[in-house]
CSV table of C-alpha atoms and ligand atoms in Angstrom, one decimal:
chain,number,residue,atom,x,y,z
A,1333,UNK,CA,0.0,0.0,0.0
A,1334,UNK,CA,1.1,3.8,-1.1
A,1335,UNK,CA,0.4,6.2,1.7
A,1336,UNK,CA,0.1,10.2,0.4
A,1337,UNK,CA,2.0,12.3,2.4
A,1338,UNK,CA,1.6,15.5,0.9
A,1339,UNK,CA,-1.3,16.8,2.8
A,1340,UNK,CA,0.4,15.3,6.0
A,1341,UNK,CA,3.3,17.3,5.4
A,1342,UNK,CA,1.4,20.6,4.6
A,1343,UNK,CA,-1.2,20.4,7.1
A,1344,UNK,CA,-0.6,20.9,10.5
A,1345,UNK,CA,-2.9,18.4,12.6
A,1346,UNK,CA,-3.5,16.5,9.4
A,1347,UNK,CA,-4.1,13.1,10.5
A,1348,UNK,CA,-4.4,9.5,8.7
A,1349,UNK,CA,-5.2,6.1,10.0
A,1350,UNK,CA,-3.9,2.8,8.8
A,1351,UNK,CA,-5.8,-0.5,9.2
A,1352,UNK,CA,-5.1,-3.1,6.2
A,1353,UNK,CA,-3.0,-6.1,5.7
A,1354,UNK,CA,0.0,-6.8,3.7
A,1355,UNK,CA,-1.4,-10.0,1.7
A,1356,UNK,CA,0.3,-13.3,1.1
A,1357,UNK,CA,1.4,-12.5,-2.5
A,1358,UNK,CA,3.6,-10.0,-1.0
A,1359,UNK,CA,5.0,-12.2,1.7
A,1360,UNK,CA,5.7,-15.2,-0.4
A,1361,UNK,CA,9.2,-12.8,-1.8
A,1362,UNK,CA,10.3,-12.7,1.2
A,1363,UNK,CA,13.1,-15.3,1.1
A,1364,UNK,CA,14.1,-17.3,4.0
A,1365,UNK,CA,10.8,-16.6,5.9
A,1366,UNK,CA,7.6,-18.1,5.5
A,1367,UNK,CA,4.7,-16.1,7.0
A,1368,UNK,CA,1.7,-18.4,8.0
A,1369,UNK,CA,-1.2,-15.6,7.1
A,1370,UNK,CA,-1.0,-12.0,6.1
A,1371,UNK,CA,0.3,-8.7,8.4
A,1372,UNK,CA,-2.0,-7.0,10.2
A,1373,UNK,CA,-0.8,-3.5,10.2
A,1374,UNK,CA,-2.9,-0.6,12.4
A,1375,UNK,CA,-1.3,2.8,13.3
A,1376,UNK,CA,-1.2,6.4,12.8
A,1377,UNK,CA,0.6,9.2,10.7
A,1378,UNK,CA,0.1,12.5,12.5
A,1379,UNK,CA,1.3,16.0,11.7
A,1380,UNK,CA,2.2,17.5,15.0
A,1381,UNK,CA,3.2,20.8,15.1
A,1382,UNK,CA,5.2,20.1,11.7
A,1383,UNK,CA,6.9,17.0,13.1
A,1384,UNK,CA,5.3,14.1,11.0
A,1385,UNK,CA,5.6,10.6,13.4
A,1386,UNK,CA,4.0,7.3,11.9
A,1387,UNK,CA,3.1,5.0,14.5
A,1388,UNK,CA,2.1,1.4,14.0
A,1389,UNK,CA,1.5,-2.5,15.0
A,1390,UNK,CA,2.4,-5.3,13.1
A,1391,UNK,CA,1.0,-8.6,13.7
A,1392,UNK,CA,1.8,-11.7,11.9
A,1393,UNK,CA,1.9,-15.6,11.7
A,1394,UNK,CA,5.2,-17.4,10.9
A,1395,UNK,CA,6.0,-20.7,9.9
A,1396,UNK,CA,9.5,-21.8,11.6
A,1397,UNK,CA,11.3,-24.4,11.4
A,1398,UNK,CA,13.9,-24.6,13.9
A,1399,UNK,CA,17.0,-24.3,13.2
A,1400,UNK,CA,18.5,-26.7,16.0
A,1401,UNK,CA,16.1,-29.5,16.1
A,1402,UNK,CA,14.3,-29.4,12.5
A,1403,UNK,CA,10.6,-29.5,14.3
A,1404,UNK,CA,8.4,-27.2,12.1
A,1405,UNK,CA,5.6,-24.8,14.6
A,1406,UNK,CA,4.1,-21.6,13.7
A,1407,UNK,CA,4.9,-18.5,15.9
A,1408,UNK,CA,2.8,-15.2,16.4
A,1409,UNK,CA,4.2,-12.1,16.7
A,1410,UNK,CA,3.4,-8.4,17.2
A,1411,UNK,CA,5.6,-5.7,17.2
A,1412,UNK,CA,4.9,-1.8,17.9
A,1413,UNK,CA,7.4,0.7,15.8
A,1414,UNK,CA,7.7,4.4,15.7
A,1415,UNK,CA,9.1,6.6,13.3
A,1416,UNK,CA,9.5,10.0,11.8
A,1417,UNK,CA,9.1,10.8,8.5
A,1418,UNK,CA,11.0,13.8,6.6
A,1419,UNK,CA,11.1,15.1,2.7
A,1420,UNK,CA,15.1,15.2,3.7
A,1421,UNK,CA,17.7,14.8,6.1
A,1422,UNK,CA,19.3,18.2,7.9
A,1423,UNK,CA,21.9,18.2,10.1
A,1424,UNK,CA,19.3,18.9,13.3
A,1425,UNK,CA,18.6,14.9,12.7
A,1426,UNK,CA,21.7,13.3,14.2
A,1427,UNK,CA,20.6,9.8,14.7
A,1428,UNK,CA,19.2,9.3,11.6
A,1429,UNK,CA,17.8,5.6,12.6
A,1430,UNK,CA,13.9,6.3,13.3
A,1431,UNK,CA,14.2,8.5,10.7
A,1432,UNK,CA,12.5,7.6,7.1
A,1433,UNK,CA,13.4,10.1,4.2
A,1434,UNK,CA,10.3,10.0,1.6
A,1435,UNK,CA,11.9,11.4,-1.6
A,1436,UNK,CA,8.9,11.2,-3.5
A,1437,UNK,CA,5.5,12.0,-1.7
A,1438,UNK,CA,4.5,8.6,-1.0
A,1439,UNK,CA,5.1,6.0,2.0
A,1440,UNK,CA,5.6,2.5,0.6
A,1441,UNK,CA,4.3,1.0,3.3
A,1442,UNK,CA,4.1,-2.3,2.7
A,1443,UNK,CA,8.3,-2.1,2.2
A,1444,UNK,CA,8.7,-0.2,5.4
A,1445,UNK,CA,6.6,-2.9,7.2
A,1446,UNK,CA,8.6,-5.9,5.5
A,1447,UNK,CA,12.0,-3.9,6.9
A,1448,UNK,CA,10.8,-3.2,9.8
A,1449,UNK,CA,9.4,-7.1,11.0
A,1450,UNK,CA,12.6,-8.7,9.5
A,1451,UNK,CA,14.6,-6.7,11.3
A,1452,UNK,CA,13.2,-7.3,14.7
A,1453,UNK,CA,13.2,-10.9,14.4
A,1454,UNK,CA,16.0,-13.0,15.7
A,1455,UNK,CA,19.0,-14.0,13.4
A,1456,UNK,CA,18.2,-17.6,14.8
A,1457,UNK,CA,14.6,-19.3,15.4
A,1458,UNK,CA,14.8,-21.8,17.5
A,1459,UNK,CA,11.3,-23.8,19.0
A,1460,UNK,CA,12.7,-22.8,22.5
A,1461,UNK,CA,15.3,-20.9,24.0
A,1462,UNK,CA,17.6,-24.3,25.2
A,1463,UNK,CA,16.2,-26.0,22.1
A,1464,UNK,CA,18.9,-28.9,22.5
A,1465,UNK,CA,19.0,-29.7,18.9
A,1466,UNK,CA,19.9,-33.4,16.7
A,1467,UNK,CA,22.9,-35.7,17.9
A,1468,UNK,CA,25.1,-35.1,15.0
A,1469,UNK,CA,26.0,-38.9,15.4
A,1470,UNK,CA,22.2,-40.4,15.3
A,1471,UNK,CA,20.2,-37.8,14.1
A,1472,UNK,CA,17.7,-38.0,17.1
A,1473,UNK,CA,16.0,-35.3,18.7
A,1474,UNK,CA,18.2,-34.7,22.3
A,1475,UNK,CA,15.0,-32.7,23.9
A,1476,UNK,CA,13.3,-36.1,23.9
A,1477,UNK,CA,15.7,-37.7,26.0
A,1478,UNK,CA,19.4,-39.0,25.8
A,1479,UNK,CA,20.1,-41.2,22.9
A,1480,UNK,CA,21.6,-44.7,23.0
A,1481,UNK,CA,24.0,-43.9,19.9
A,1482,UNK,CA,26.9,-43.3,22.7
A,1483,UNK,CA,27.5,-39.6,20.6
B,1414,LIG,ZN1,14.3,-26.9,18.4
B,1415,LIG,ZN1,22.9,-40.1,19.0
């Protein structure tokens, strides 16, 4: 979804809500992750004294497979983010991190989403925290118990 930001950035108070869902079509690019059903994405773009903030939830199914054990589960998450949103960059905006430059006047929003999930989940997805993972010898699954291969 395309959000237009130019009355947001010419009207102060201007205000927009977002409710809709990123749909499966554009989850299934996502390589290395496989989401289970589509984002739910609800927030809001305000323009606050000339300060335009985007504020949003993102809530989403995925399909892991660990990476320790092999044992496939789904996973909900939900995660809140917060940003700013600027035509360009001036020197007042040190950290430049929350920041999101908008060259043209348009939020790709379903992009921004995408960036923003992937980059909050872990680098490893594992079904538990002390997943204990496959004897490399046998091949059987250690949080079930010992095995007898003696590896
Ligand atoms: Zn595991
Ligand atoms: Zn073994």
């Amino acid at each position: 979804m395309f959000i237009r930001l130019k009355q947001l950035y010419n009207i102060v108070g201007e205000k927009v809500s977002i409710d809709y869902t990123v749909g499966v079509e554009r989850l299934n690019e996502v390589k290395g992750f496989s989401f289970s059903n589509p984002i739910t994405v609800r927030g809001t773009i305000v323009n606050r004294a000339g300060i335009v903030s985007l504020k949003y939830s993102a809530e989403f199914t995925l399909h892991i497979c660990c990476d320790r054990c092999l044992i496939e589960f789904d996973r909900d998450y939900c995660f809140d983010f917060e940003h700013i949103l600027v035509r360009s960059l001036s020197n007042d905006n040190d950290d430049s991190e929350e920041y999101i430059v908008t060259e043209t006047d348009e939020l790709d929003m379903d992009e921004l989403v995408l960036t923003d999930c992937l980059l909050s989940l872990p680098s490893k997805m594992l079904c538990k925290e002390d997943c204990k993972g496959l004897c490399p010898k046998c091949g059987a699954d250690l949080n079930q118990g010992e095995c007898n291969c003696g590896g």
